[in-house]
Structures are given as structure tokens and as C-alpha cells.
Short mmCIF file of C-alpha atoms in Angstrom, two decimals:
data_model
loop_
_atom_site.label_atom_id
_atom_site.label_comp_id
_atom_site.label_asym_id
_atom_site.label_seq_id
_atom_site.Cartn_x
_atom_site.Cartn_y
_atom_site.Cartn_z
CA MET A 1 142.56 271.79 1.98
CA HIS A 2 143.10 274.96 3.31
CA LEU A 3 143.64 277.46 -0.02
CA GLY A 4 144.46 281.07 -0.08
CA LEU A 5 145.71 283.90 -2.03
CA ALA A 6 149.22 285.25 -0.94
CA ARG A 7 152.37 286.63 -2.36
CA HIS A 8 155.61 285.37 -1.27
CA GLY A 9 158.60 287.77 -1.20
CA ASN A 10 158.43 290.06 -4.35
CA GLY A 11 156.52 287.32 -6.39
CA PRO A 12 152.96 287.73 -7.59
CA ALA A 13 149.98 286.99 -5.81
CA GLY A 14 148.86 283.32 -6.60
CA LEU A 15 146.99 280.26 -5.02
CA VAL A 16 148.67 278.89 -1.65
CA ALA A 17 147.96 276.11 0.37
CA GLN A 18 148.61 274.65 3.91
CA LEU A 19 150.34 271.52 4.13
CA ALA A 20 149.46 269.25 7.02
CA SER A 21 152.71 270.21 8.43
CA GLY A 22 151.35 273.91 8.68
CA ARG A 23 153.76 275.32 6.36
CA VAL A 24 152.57 277.06 3.23
CA ALA A 25 152.86 275.81 -0.22
CA ASN A 26 152.92 277.96 -3.35
CA VAL A 27 150.74 276.32 -5.46
CA ALA A 28 150.63 278.65 -8.38
CA ALA A 29 154.43 279.25 -8.40
CA ALA A 30 154.99 275.26 -8.35
CA ALA A 31 152.41 274.28 -11.13
CA ALA A 32 153.78 277.18 -13.57
CA ALA A 33 157.60 275.88 -12.72
CA ARG A 34 156.49 272.29 -13.45
CA THR A 35 153.88 272.76 -16.55
CA GLY A 36 155.01 275.80 -17.85
CA GLU A 37 151.62 277.25 -17.38
CA LEU A 38 149.28 278.41 -14.24
CA GLY A 39 146.05 277.57 -16.19
CA ASP A 40 143.19 276.99 -13.49
CA LEU A 41 145.52 276.84 -10.51
CA ALA A 42 146.58 280.68 -10.92
CA THR A 43 144.17 281.81 -7.81
CA PRO A 44 141.30 280.20 -5.56
CA LYS A 45 138.92 282.05 -8.01
CA THR A 46 140.26 280.32 -10.87
CA LEU A 47 140.57 276.69 -9.15
CA ILE A 48 136.84 276.80 -8.15
CA ALA A 49 135.43 277.71 -11.27
CA ALA A 50 137.20 274.76 -12.99
CA GLY A 51 135.75 272.46 -10.70
CA GLU A 52 136.73 268.76 -9.34
CA ALA A 53 139.47 268.04 -11.86
CA ALA A 54 141.50 271.09 -10.80
CA LEU A 55 141.18 270.33 -7.12
CA ASP A 56 142.43 266.77 -7.78
CA ARG A 57 145.53 268.23 -9.78
CA VAL A 58 145.90 270.68 -6.44
CA ARG A 59 145.78 267.51 -4.19
CA GLY A 60 148.45 265.61 -6.38
CA LEU A 61 150.78 268.60 -6.14
CA LEU A 62 150.41 268.93 -2.62
CA SER A 63 151.25 265.70 -1.85
CA GLN A 64 154.59 266.02 -4.29
CA LEU A 65 155.79 269.48 -2.09
CA SER A 66 154.91 267.82 1.07
CA LYS A 67 156.95 264.67 0.27
CA GLU A 68 159.90 267.08 -1.10
CA ASP A 69 159.52 269.69 1.74
CA THR A 70 160.11 266.95 4.29
CA GLU A 71 163.23 265.85 2.51
CA THR A 72 164.67 269.05 1.53
CA HIS A 73 162.87 271.94 3.53
CA GLY A 74 161.51 273.84 0.99
CA ALA A 75 160.52 272.03 -1.95
CA GLY A 76 162.91 274.14 -4.47
CA GLY A 77 161.65 277.16 -2.79
CA PHE A 78 158.04 276.55 -3.21
CA VAL A 79 157.23 275.80 0.47
CA ALA A 80 158.17 278.11 3.39
CA GLU A 81 156.55 279.28 6.70
CA ALA A 82 153.38 281.23 6.55
CA GLU A 83 155.00 284.19 8.19
CA ALA A 84 157.06 284.44 4.72
CA PHE A 85 153.87 285.05 2.90
CA HIS A 86 151.58 288.16 2.56
CA PHE A 87 147.98 287.11 2.45
CA LEU A 88 145.21 288.73 0.40
CA PRO A 89 141.61 288.31 0.42
CA PRO A 90 141.36 284.88 -1.04
CA ILE A 91 138.52 286.12 -3.73
CA PRO A 92 139.33 289.67 -3.80
CA ASP A 93 137.23 290.03 -7.02
CA THR A 94 134.17 288.19 -6.10
CA GLY A 95 131.00 288.65 -8.35
CA LYS A 96 128.55 288.99 -5.41
CA PHE A 97 129.56 289.47 -1.41
CA LEU A 98 126.19 289.32 0.28
CA CYS A 99 126.34 289.77 4.15
CA VAL A 100 123.11 288.06 5.63
CA GLY A 101 122.37 290.13 8.89
CA LYS A 102 120.24 289.83 11.66
CA ASN A 103 120.99 285.97 11.85
CA TYR A 104 121.57 285.37 15.36
CA HIS A 105 118.39 286.17 18.14
CA ALA A 106 120.58 287.43 20.82
CA HIS A 107 122.47 290.03 18.14
CA LEU A 108 118.76 290.74 16.92
CA ASP A 109 117.62 291.93 20.14
CA GLU A 110 120.57 293.67 20.68
CA LEU A 111 120.22 295.59 17.38
CA SER A 112 116.51 296.34 18.31
CA ARG A 113 117.36 297.84 21.82
CA ASN A 114 120.21 300.09 20.44
CA ASP A 115 118.16 301.44 17.35
CA LEU A 116 120.11 299.97 14.88
CA ILE A 117 117.31 298.02 13.41
CA ARG A 118 113.33 299.23 12.70
CA GLU A 119 112.11 295.54 11.77
CA ILE A 120 111.99 292.21 12.96
CA PRO A 121 112.76 290.02 9.44
CA SER A 122 111.00 286.79 8.75
CA GLU A 123 113.52 285.81 5.91
CA PRO A 124 116.94 286.13 5.25
CA THR A 125 117.88 289.62 4.70
CA GLY A 126 121.19 291.21 3.48
CA PHE A 127 123.31 294.04 2.44
CA ILE A 128 126.49 294.29 -0.04
CA LYS A 129 130.03 294.40 1.03
CA LEU A 130 132.12 296.01 -1.71
CA ASN A 131 135.25 294.30 -3.18
CA SER A 132 137.06 297.82 -2.76
CA VAL A 133 137.01 297.40 1.22
CA LEU A 134 138.23 293.86 1.44
CA SER A 135 141.30 293.30 3.42
CA GLY A 136 143.63 290.37 4.16
CA HIS A 137 145.49 288.67 7.29
CA GLY A 138 147.45 290.62 8.99
CA ASP A 139 146.61 293.82 7.19
CA LYS A 140 146.47 297.53 8.89
CA VAL A 141 143.20 298.92 8.74
CA GLU A 142 142.78 302.62 9.37
CA ARG A 143 140.04 303.79 11.68
CA PRO A 144 138.47 306.67 9.84
CA GLU A 145 139.19 310.21 10.95
CA GLY A 146 136.47 311.45 13.29
CA ILE A 147 135.10 307.78 13.98
CA THR A 148 134.85 306.80 17.67
CA THR A 149 132.51 303.87 17.39
CA LEU A 150 134.63 301.28 15.05
CA ASP A 151 133.01 297.93 16.10
CA TYR A 152 134.09 294.04 15.12
CA GLU A 153 131.75 291.60 13.97
CA PRO A 154 133.33 287.84 13.28
CA GLU A 155 131.40 286.13 11.04
CA LEU A 156 131.45 282.48 9.27
CA ALA A 157 131.48 282.76 5.46
CA PHE A 158 130.99 280.64 2.77
CA VAL A 159 131.74 280.47 -0.89
CA ILE A 160 129.66 279.14 -3.67
CA GLY A 161 131.49 276.43 -5.62
CA LYS A 162 129.15 275.68 -8.68
CA PRO A 163 126.57 277.64 -10.12
CA ALA A 164 123.15 277.86 -8.10
CA PHE A 165 120.07 279.23 -9.42
CA HIS A 166 116.48 277.99 -8.10
CA VAL A 167 118.39 275.67 -5.71
CA GLY A 168 116.13 274.14 -3.04
CA SER A 169 117.51 273.62 0.38
CA PRO A 170 117.86 270.12 0.25
CA ASP A 171 120.38 270.20 -2.78
CA ALA A 172 121.79 273.68 -1.50
CA MET A 173 125.05 272.23 0.31
CA SER A 174 126.21 270.54 -3.02
CA HIS A 175 126.94 274.02 -4.15
CA VAL A 176 129.19 275.30 -1.27
CA PHE A 177 133.00 275.18 -2.12
CA GLY A 178 134.10 275.90 1.32
CA ILE A 179 133.82 278.60 4.34
CA THR A 180 136.15 281.13 5.72
CA LEU A 181 136.44 283.99 8.25
CA PHE A 182 135.03 287.79 7.91
CA ASN A 183 135.33 290.42 10.38
CA ASP A 184 132.26 292.95 9.54
CA LEU A 185 134.08 296.04 10.68
CA THR A 186 131.40 298.69 11.36
CA ALA A 187 131.03 302.51 12.33
CA ARG A 188 128.32 302.32 14.69
CA GLU A 189 127.62 306.01 14.90
CA VAL A 190 127.33 306.11 10.86
CA GLN A 191 125.14 302.99 10.87
CA LYS A 192 122.53 304.78 13.45
CA ARG A 193 122.38 307.60 11.34
CA GLU A 194 121.84 305.20 8.14
CA VAL A 195 119.01 303.32 9.97
CA ALA A 196 117.25 306.48 11.15
CA SER A 197 117.20 308.15 7.67
CA GLY A 198 116.19 304.45 6.09
CA THR A 199 119.15 303.35 4.16
CA ARG A 200 121.07 299.96 4.43
CA PHE A 201 124.32 300.50 6.16
CA TRP A 202 126.11 301.45 2.82
CA THR A 203 128.81 303.70 4.65
CA ALA A 204 129.04 302.44 7.93
CA LYS A 205 130.30 298.80 6.47
CA ASN A 206 131.86 299.95 3.31
CA MET A 207 134.86 302.22 4.30
CA PRO A 208 138.36 301.50 3.51
CA GLY A 209 139.81 297.98 4.73
CA PHE A 210 136.49 297.52 6.80
CA GLY A 211 136.19 293.69 5.00
CA PRO A 212 139.04 291.58 6.48
CA ILE A 213 138.57 287.84 5.31
CA GLY A 214 140.28 284.92 4.91
CA PRO A 215 143.34 283.94 5.02
CA TRP A 216 142.16 280.55 4.24
CA ILE A 217 139.19 278.88 2.63
CA VAL A 218 138.70 275.88 3.96
CA THR A 219 137.28 273.06 1.63
CA MET A 220 133.89 271.46 2.82
CA ASP A 221 135.58 268.09 3.16
CA ALA A 222 137.64 269.17 6.11
CA VAL A 223 134.99 270.71 7.88
CA GLN A 224 132.92 268.31 10.09
CA ASP A 225 129.72 270.24 10.78
CA VAL A 226 129.10 273.88 9.59
CA THR A 227 126.12 274.00 12.09
CA ASP A 228 128.58 273.20 15.09
CA LEU A 229 131.54 275.54 14.77
CA TRP A 230 132.71 277.58 17.68
CA ILE A 231 133.64 281.36 16.42
CA GLY A 232 135.85 283.56 18.69
CA CYS A 233 137.08 287.36 18.68
CA SER A 234 139.75 288.91 21.08
CA VAL A 235 141.14 292.05 21.10
CA ASN A 236 144.59 292.76 22.33
CA GLY A 237 144.41 288.97 23.61
CA GLU A 238 141.54 289.53 25.60
CA GLN A 239 138.43 287.47 24.75
CA ARG A 240 135.24 289.70 23.58
CA GLN A 241 133.03 286.72 21.95
CA ARG A 242 132.70 283.15 21.90
CA PHE A 243 129.45 281.64 20.16
CA ASN A 244 128.66 278.46 17.97
CA THR A 245 127.10 278.71 14.84
CA ARG A 246 124.03 276.23 15.66
CA ASP A 247 122.40 279.44 17.18
CA GLN A 248 121.98 280.91 13.49
CA ILE A 249 118.47 281.46 12.62
CA HIS A 250 119.16 280.78 8.80
CA LYS A 251 121.44 277.84 8.02
CA PHE A 252 123.48 277.75 4.95
CA PRO A 253 120.64 275.92 2.66
CA ASP A 254 117.91 278.50 3.97
CA ILE A 255 120.56 281.24 2.43
CA ILE A 256 121.16 279.86 -0.48
CA ALA A 257 117.46 278.74 -1.48
CA HIS A 258 116.33 282.05 -0.39
CA PHE A 259 118.90 284.16 -2.55
CA SER A 260 119.11 281.83 -5.63
CA ARG A 261 115.33 282.20 -6.04
CA TYR A 262 116.09 285.31 -8.03
CA LEU A 263 119.92 285.72 -8.29
CA PRO A 264 121.91 283.22 -10.34
CA LEU A 265 124.99 282.65 -7.92
CA GLU A 266 128.08 281.95 -9.16
CA PRO A 267 131.56 280.31 -8.09
CA GLY A 268 133.49 282.42 -6.31
CA ASP A 269 130.24 284.28 -4.63
CA ILE A 270 130.67 284.94 -1.06
CA PHE A 271 128.01 285.10 1.86
CA ALA A 272 128.71 286.09 5.30
CA THR A 273 126.48 284.77 7.63
CA GLY A 274 126.22 287.39 10.54
CA ALA A 275 127.48 288.21 13.72
CA ALA A 276 126.24 286.93 17.38
CA ALA A 277 125.62 289.03 20.43
CA GLY A 278 128.82 290.75 22.20
CA THR A 279 130.01 292.91 19.91
CA ALA A 280 131.23 296.30 21.64
CA PHE A 281 128.00 298.73 20.78
CA ALA A 282 125.58 296.65 23.45
CA GLN A 283 127.85 296.25 26.17
CA PRO A 284 127.65 298.70 29.10
CA ASN A 285 131.33 299.93 28.71
CA ALA A 286 131.15 300.35 24.99
CA ALA A 287 133.13 303.28 24.82
CA ASP A 288 135.80 301.22 26.14
CA LEU A 289 135.76 298.26 23.89
CA TYR A 290 135.24 300.16 20.74
CA LEU A 291 138.41 299.48 18.52
CA ARG A 292 141.40 302.51 18.58
CA PRO A 293 144.37 302.73 16.60
CA GLY A 294 146.84 299.96 18.12
CA ASP A 295 144.52 297.20 18.62
CA VAL A 296 144.94 294.00 17.18
CA VAL A 297 141.52 292.01 16.47
CA GLU A 298 141.73 288.22 15.99
CA ILE A 299 138.99 286.34 15.18
CA GLU A 300 139.30 282.47 14.82
CA ILE A 301 137.06 279.44 13.81
CA GLU A 302 138.20 277.33 16.74
CA GLY A 303 140.53 274.28 15.46
CA LEU A 304 140.44 275.52 11.74
CA ILE A 305 141.78 279.29 11.03
CA SER A 306 142.23 282.62 12.49
CA LEU A 307 142.25 285.91 11.04
CA GLN A 308 144.19 288.93 12.49
CA THR A 309 143.74 292.64 11.68
CA ARG A 310 145.66 295.49 13.10
CA ILE A 311 143.98 298.94 13.79
CA VAL A 312 146.06 302.08 12.67
#
């Protein structure tokens, strides 16, 4: 399933899902109308926390809505084209958003050559993305005044589906609910100053809007192999990056086992798994590639989902 958080027209934000037709079902609104209450189907986060029984309810409801949409084209107002929805971050209030950095060898080399790291890690490392900077599919993100080195970092992210504490690598994947897309927007000149002063990218990666994510969480039953996904990035239709997750240094199980040694992970927690080589800062014509007002950035997991951001 493809699950998200979106607002239809002037209605409240709620759980939505993509039908096989590509149209979008307003799951939360349909559930409220047919049962008199939202319950576990209010948002992706409440659904994830509720477990498999709630997922089965969504599957049944989507089957009904798909059939009704075929017959009436709208399913009583609960199904529409994706363009009719405003997508929010699928989990805007995650308990933990941890970004695993330096997770592709070639990108690690780029960072080192450009004085953006001072060490070569021997285990998964990370920093925190703040909920307040997350933005949704199609949102406008303002390039902060005075920043001239705004860079893109397309990343595969995953969502924790059930509590994980002291989890070993062999059991780790059973704790993953699904995957999504994340663009770790970064102000490189600020990042370089933070590295030089010994801090961890707090400001460079946590300016307003610097966390485009979504629009969908793709449940694991719809993902063939998370270690063999192609990730792409284009700016104004020009391809800037294309890489495969097979090149990750630390895979999902390694990341979960490492962090759950000491941190209890909860349903709805998110991990971004790092960017590969090819972002703007390491290119010989970097000044021409940094993001400017008017640019449209699109990142994608090929064959699954795409996420668009407009720079203003």
C-alpha cells in the first residue's frame, strides 16, 4: 500500500491511500462517514501504532472504495485525482527523526575532500532532523536570505512499525513498516562552518522547510528489495543523480541494531539512510548547480514514488 497524510479541499488532514488506478482515496473521511469515528485510521501514525488489524481494515475499505470509484468515479466524494490533494509530511510529529550520514563510500570521499567531515566513521552515525522543518510534496521552500550554497540530498528513509529495543540484525526488518523519500536540504557554507567548529550540522540542515518528505509511505509488502532500489534526483527536469541502495555501507538491519542498543524505537520513528555521491557541492561547476529561487527539485524511488519541492 501507498499511505500518506493529505488534505482534500478545505477539509482536515487525514490518512489517504493510493488506489491501483493511481487515484487517491480519502481513507480518514470515508472511515468517519461509514463508522461514525476515525479511530485508528485518522493518520498514518495512528494506523502504524494500531498494528496489523488496522491495516486489514484499510485494505478492506480500499477494496470497497476502488470498486465504488470504478462504478461512480468518485466513490461518493471519497476518491479523487492526486492533484486535488495537498500532501503533508506523512508523519509530521514523529518521535525521532534520525539521519544516518556518511552511508555511501563515494559520498564519504566527497565530504572528506571538501572539509565537510573530519573523521571516517566505523559504525552508523547520525544527526537529528527537527519536526518543525519537515515539508510535504509540492511545498515551496524558501532559500534563506544570504545562503548561496543550498544543496539537495535525495535519500531513502524507512519508518519503524513496532517497538524496537535491543533488536539484533536478524530480526530488525520485522520492525520496519515501510519506506519513503526524503530530501535532506543543506546549506553547505553553514555546514562547513559547523564542521570547522566541531558541531554536528544542526543549523545547516534544520532551516525552515529543509526536510521535504513523502508523499507516500510504501508498506514493505509492496517493496521487492530495499537493497536494490534506484534513487534519482532532477532539477528543472535535468538529472543530477541516480544511484542504487546496494551501495549503502550500513543497511536497514545494521542501522536498527545499532541505534536500538540504547534508544527505544517506537512506531512512527523515521530513519533517513544517507545520500550518495553527486550532490552539487562536490562538482567542479558547483556554483551553477546550487539551488536557486524558481528551481523545481524532484527526487524519486524509481517505479514507486516521487517527491517534488519548489525553491522560492
